[in-house]
Amino acid sequence: MGIESKRQQRFAGVIQQDLAELFQREGNSWAPGAFITVTKVRVTPDLAIARVYLSFLNTKTAKEDLEQIRKKTTEIRFKLGTRIKNQARIVPQLEFFLDDTNEYVEHMDKLFDEISKETRQPD
């Protein structure tokens, strides 16, 4: 994806903030027990599609939780629309993706720990 315009970045920020508040309030009904964070939002140049990256904490079933949220996309989009109706002409289609950056970081940390624990061979 190319460089985003200021307009795209500003609109993505509005969506990210409002979705974060929605997930904070109602996320437990969509993914029980999980703490959901909106890590990133990317918006197409025509502002018609918003790609939302979610991170799930306190859950072992992040992929299943993501599927539950995808099933509720229409409901989430409607609730988002009521929040941003004065700031946007159209409510973008929402596409949800799993942001597994935290898992990747944890995996890399474990690898580095294992490497540092190995006995050093003299050169």
PDB file of C-alpha atoms in Angstrom:
ATOM      1  CA  MET A   1       0.000   0.000   0.000  1.00  0.00           C
ATOM      2  CA  GLY A   2       1.328   3.440  -0.861  1.00  0.00           C
ATOM      3  CA  ILE A   3       1.683   6.507   1.283  1.00  0.00           C
ATOM      4  CA  GLU A   4      -1.561   7.560   2.913  1.00  0.00           C
ATOM      5  CA  SER A   5      -2.803  11.101   2.521  1.00  0.00           C
ATOM      6  CA  LYS A   6      -3.437  13.342   5.522  1.00  0.00           C
ATOM      7  CA  ARG A   7      -7.145  12.908   4.901  1.00  0.00           C
ATOM      8  CA  GLN A   8      -6.857   9.108   5.038  1.00  0.00           C
ATOM      9  CA  GLN A   9      -4.746   9.267   8.188  1.00  0.00           C
ATOM     10  CA  ARG A  10      -7.150  11.647   9.906  1.00  0.00           C
ATOM     11  CA  PHE A  11     -10.187   9.536   8.965  1.00  0.00           C
ATOM     12  CA  ALA A  12      -8.420   6.330  10.054  1.00  0.00           C
ATOM     13  CA  GLY A  13      -7.649   7.984  13.399  1.00  0.00           C
ATOM     14  CA  VAL A  14     -11.304   8.880  13.928  1.00  0.00           C
ATOM     15  CA  ILE A  15     -12.368   5.326  13.107  1.00  0.00           C
ATOM     16  CA  GLN A  16      -9.664   3.832  15.318  1.00  0.00           C
ATOM     17  CA  GLN A  17     -10.658   5.957  18.298  1.00  0.00           C
ATOM     18  CA  ASP A  18     -14.387   5.281  17.947  1.00  0.00           C
ATOM     19  CA  LEU A  19     -13.913   1.553  17.361  1.00  0.00           C
ATOM     20  CA  ALA A  20     -11.599   1.367  20.377  1.00  0.00           C
ATOM     21  CA  GLU A  21     -14.311   2.892  22.544  1.00  0.00           C
ATOM     22  CA  LEU A  22     -16.891   0.509  21.066  1.00  0.00           C
ATOM     23  CA  PHE A  23     -14.730  -2.541  21.741  1.00  0.00           C
ATOM     24  CA  GLN A  24     -13.969  -1.310  25.235  1.00  0.00           C
ATOM     25  CA  ARG A  25     -17.667  -1.015  26.037  1.00  0.00           C
ATOM     26  CA  GLU A  26     -19.160  -3.890  24.057  1.00  0.00           C
ATOM     27  CA  GLY A  27     -16.244  -6.112  23.111  1.00  0.00           C
ATOM     28  CA  ASN A  28     -16.960  -8.534  25.919  1.00  0.00           C
ATOM     29  CA  SER A  29     -20.278  -9.502  24.315  1.00  0.00           C
ATOM     30  CA  TRP A  30     -18.542 -10.177  20.979  1.00  0.00           C
ATOM     31  CA  ALA A  31     -15.480 -11.970  22.387  1.00  0.00           C
ATOM     32  CA  PRO A  32     -16.118 -12.959  26.016  1.00  0.00           C
ATOM     33  CA  GLY A  33     -13.117 -12.685  28.298  1.00  0.00           C
ATOM     34  CA  ALA A  34     -10.864 -11.100  25.677  1.00  0.00           C
ATOM     35  CA  PHE A  35      -9.409  -7.615  25.906  1.00  0.00           C
ATOM     36  CA  ILE A  36      -9.555  -6.217  22.371  1.00  0.00           C
ATOM     37  CA  THR A  37      -7.376  -3.375  21.170  1.00  0.00           C
ATOM     38  CA  VAL A  38      -7.547  -1.643  17.816  1.00  0.00           C
ATOM     39  CA  THR A  39      -3.876  -1.464  16.898  1.00  0.00           C
ATOM     40  CA  LYS A  40      -4.115   0.046  13.431  1.00  0.00           C
ATOM     41  CA  VAL A  41      -6.666   1.236  10.870  1.00  0.00           C
ATOM     42  CA  ARG A  42      -5.871   1.661   7.184  1.00  0.00           C
ATOM     43  CA  VAL A  43      -8.360   3.413   4.912  1.00  0.00           C
ATOM     44  CA  THR A  44      -8.527   3.199   1.121  1.00  0.00           C
ATOM     45  CA  PRO A  45      -8.052   6.483  -0.806  1.00  0.00           C
ATOM     46  CA  ASP A  46     -11.805   6.751  -1.490  1.00  0.00           C
ATOM     47  CA  LEU A  47     -12.510   6.175   2.253  1.00  0.00           C
ATOM     48  CA  ALA A  48     -14.887   3.325   1.346  1.00  0.00           C
ATOM     49  CA  ILE A  49     -13.022   0.486   3.064  1.00  0.00           C
ATOM     50  CA  ALA A  50     -11.370   0.489   6.472  1.00  0.00           C
ATOM     51  CA  ARG A  51      -9.002  -2.353   7.296  1.00  0.00           C
ATOM     52  CA  VAL A  52      -9.002  -2.725  11.063  1.00  0.00           C
ATOM     53  CA  TYR A  53      -6.214  -4.620  12.829  1.00  0.00           C
ATOM     54  CA  LEU A  54      -7.162  -6.063  16.211  1.00  0.00           C
ATOM     55  CA  SER A  55      -5.037  -7.462  18.989  1.00  0.00           C
ATOM     56  CA  PHE A  56      -6.523  -9.847  21.558  1.00  0.00           C
ATOM     57  CA  LEU A  57      -5.167 -10.110  25.090  1.00  0.00           C
ATOM     58  CA  ASN A  58      -6.193 -12.543  27.856  1.00  0.00           C
ATOM     59  CA  THR A  59      -7.393 -15.149  25.386  1.00  0.00           C
ATOM     60  CA  LYS A  60      -6.061 -18.305  23.798  1.00  0.00           C
ATOM     61  CA  THR A  61      -8.719 -18.263  21.058  1.00  0.00           C
ATOM     62  CA  ALA A  62      -7.852 -15.072  19.181  1.00  0.00           C
ATOM     63  CA  LYS A  63      -8.682 -16.552  15.756  1.00  0.00           C
ATOM     64  CA  GLU A  64     -12.096 -17.749  16.935  1.00  0.00           C
ATOM     65  CA  ASP A  65     -12.768 -14.381  18.584  1.00  0.00           C
ATOM     66  CA  LEU A  66     -11.838 -12.633  15.337  1.00  0.00           C
ATOM     67  CA  GLU A  67     -14.343 -14.819  13.470  1.00  0.00           C
ATOM     68  CA  GLN A  68     -17.062 -13.849  15.962  1.00  0.00           C
ATOM     69  CA  ILE A  69     -16.272 -10.186  15.379  1.00  0.00           C
ATOM     70  CA  ARG A  70     -16.341 -10.701  11.606  1.00  0.00           C
ATOM     71  CA  LYS A  71     -19.831 -12.191  11.973  1.00  0.00           C
ATOM     72  CA  LYS A  72     -20.886  -9.021  13.822  1.00  0.00           C
ATOM     73  CA  THR A  73     -19.388  -6.655  11.222  1.00  0.00           C
ATOM     74  CA  THR A  74     -22.797  -5.266  10.196  1.00  0.00           C
ATOM     75  CA  GLU A  75     -23.726  -4.480  13.802  1.00  0.00           C
ATOM     76  CA  ILE A  76     -20.318  -2.922  14.507  1.00  0.00           C
ATOM     77  CA  ARG A  77     -20.501  -0.841  11.322  1.00  0.00           C
ATOM     78  CA  PHE A  78     -23.966   0.416  12.278  1.00  0.00           C
ATOM     79  CA  LYS A  79     -22.786   1.428  15.754  1.00  0.00           C
ATOM     80  CA  LEU A  80     -19.719   3.107  14.263  1.00  0.00           C
ATOM     81  CA  GLY A  81     -21.997   4.961  11.825  1.00  0.00           C
ATOM     82  CA  THR A  82     -24.062   6.435  14.633  1.00  0.00           C
ATOM     83  CA  ARG A  83     -20.846   7.757  16.204  1.00  0.00           C
ATOM     84  CA  ILE A  84     -19.201   9.251  13.085  1.00  0.00           C
ATOM     85  CA  LYS A  85     -22.295  10.394  11.190  1.00  0.00           C
ATOM     86  CA  ASN A  86     -21.394  14.067  11.661  1.00  0.00           C
ATOM     87  CA  GLN A  87     -17.786  13.569  10.562  1.00  0.00           C
ATOM     88  CA  ALA A  88     -18.170  11.408   7.440  1.00  0.00           C
ATOM     89  CA  ARG A  89     -20.415  11.211   4.410  1.00  0.00           C
ATOM     90  CA  ILE A  90     -20.259   7.443   4.250  1.00  0.00           C
ATOM     91  CA  VAL A  91     -19.500   4.757   6.796  1.00  0.00           C
ATOM     92  CA  PRO A  92     -16.749   2.591   5.346  1.00  0.00           C
ATOM     93  CA  GLN A  93     -17.007  -1.162   4.941  1.00  0.00           C
ATOM     94  CA  LEU A  94     -15.070  -2.770   7.761  1.00  0.00           C
ATOM     95  CA  GLU A  95     -12.566  -5.560   7.264  1.00  0.00           C
ATOM     96  CA  PHE A  96     -11.091  -7.081  10.411  1.00  0.00           C
ATOM     97  CA  PHE A  97      -7.635  -8.642  10.605  1.00  0.00           C
ATOM     98  CA  LEU A  98      -5.654 -10.206  13.413  1.00  0.00           C
ATOM     99  CA  ASP A  99      -2.636  -8.168  14.460  1.00  0.00           C
ATOM    100  CA  ASP A 100      -0.255 -10.808  15.765  1.00  0.00           C
ATOM    101  CA  THR A 101       2.628  -8.439  16.421  1.00  0.00           C
ATOM    102  CA  ASN A 102       2.544  -9.183  20.166  1.00  0.00           C
ATOM    103  CA  GLU A 103       2.756 -12.930  19.522  1.00  0.00           C
ATOM    104  CA  TYR A 104       5.662 -12.363  17.150  1.00  0.00           C
ATOM    105  CA  VAL A 105       7.509 -10.238  19.712  1.00  0.00           C
ATOM    106  CA  GLU A 106       6.974 -12.876  22.424  1.00  0.00           C
ATOM    107  CA  HIS A 107       8.225 -15.595  20.078  1.00  0.00           C
ATOM    108  CA  MET A 108      11.340 -13.598  19.212  1.00  0.00           C
ATOM    109  CA  ASP A 109      11.987 -12.873  22.902  1.00  0.00           C
ATOM    110  CA  LYS A 110      11.856 -16.607  23.651  1.00  0.00           C
ATOM    111  CA  LEU A 111      14.280 -17.329  20.821  1.00  0.00           C
ATOM    112  CA  PHE A 112      16.711 -14.690  22.055  1.00  0.00           C
ATOM    113  CA  ASP A 113      16.458 -16.048  25.599  1.00  0.00           C
ATOM    114  CA  GLU A 114      17.266 -19.546  24.347  1.00  0.00           C
ATOM    115  CA  ILE A 115      20.233 -18.240  22.382  1.00  0.00           C
ATOM    116  CA  SER A 116      21.595 -16.325  25.381  1.00  0.00           C
ATOM    117  CA  LYS A 117      21.248 -19.409  27.637  1.00  0.00           C
ATOM    118  CA  GLU A 118      23.280 -21.632  25.309  1.00  0.00           C
ATOM    119  CA  THR A 119      26.853 -22.074  26.437  1.00  0.00           C
ATOM    120  CA  ARG A 120      29.286 -19.958  24.496  1.00  0.00           C
ATOM    121  CA  GLN A 121      31.776 -21.840  22.354  1.00  0.00           C
ATOM    122  CA  PRO A 122      35.283 -20.377  22.428  1.00  0.00           C
ATOM    123  CA  ASP A 123      36.378 -19.104  19.035  1.00  0.00           C
TER     124      ASP A 123
END
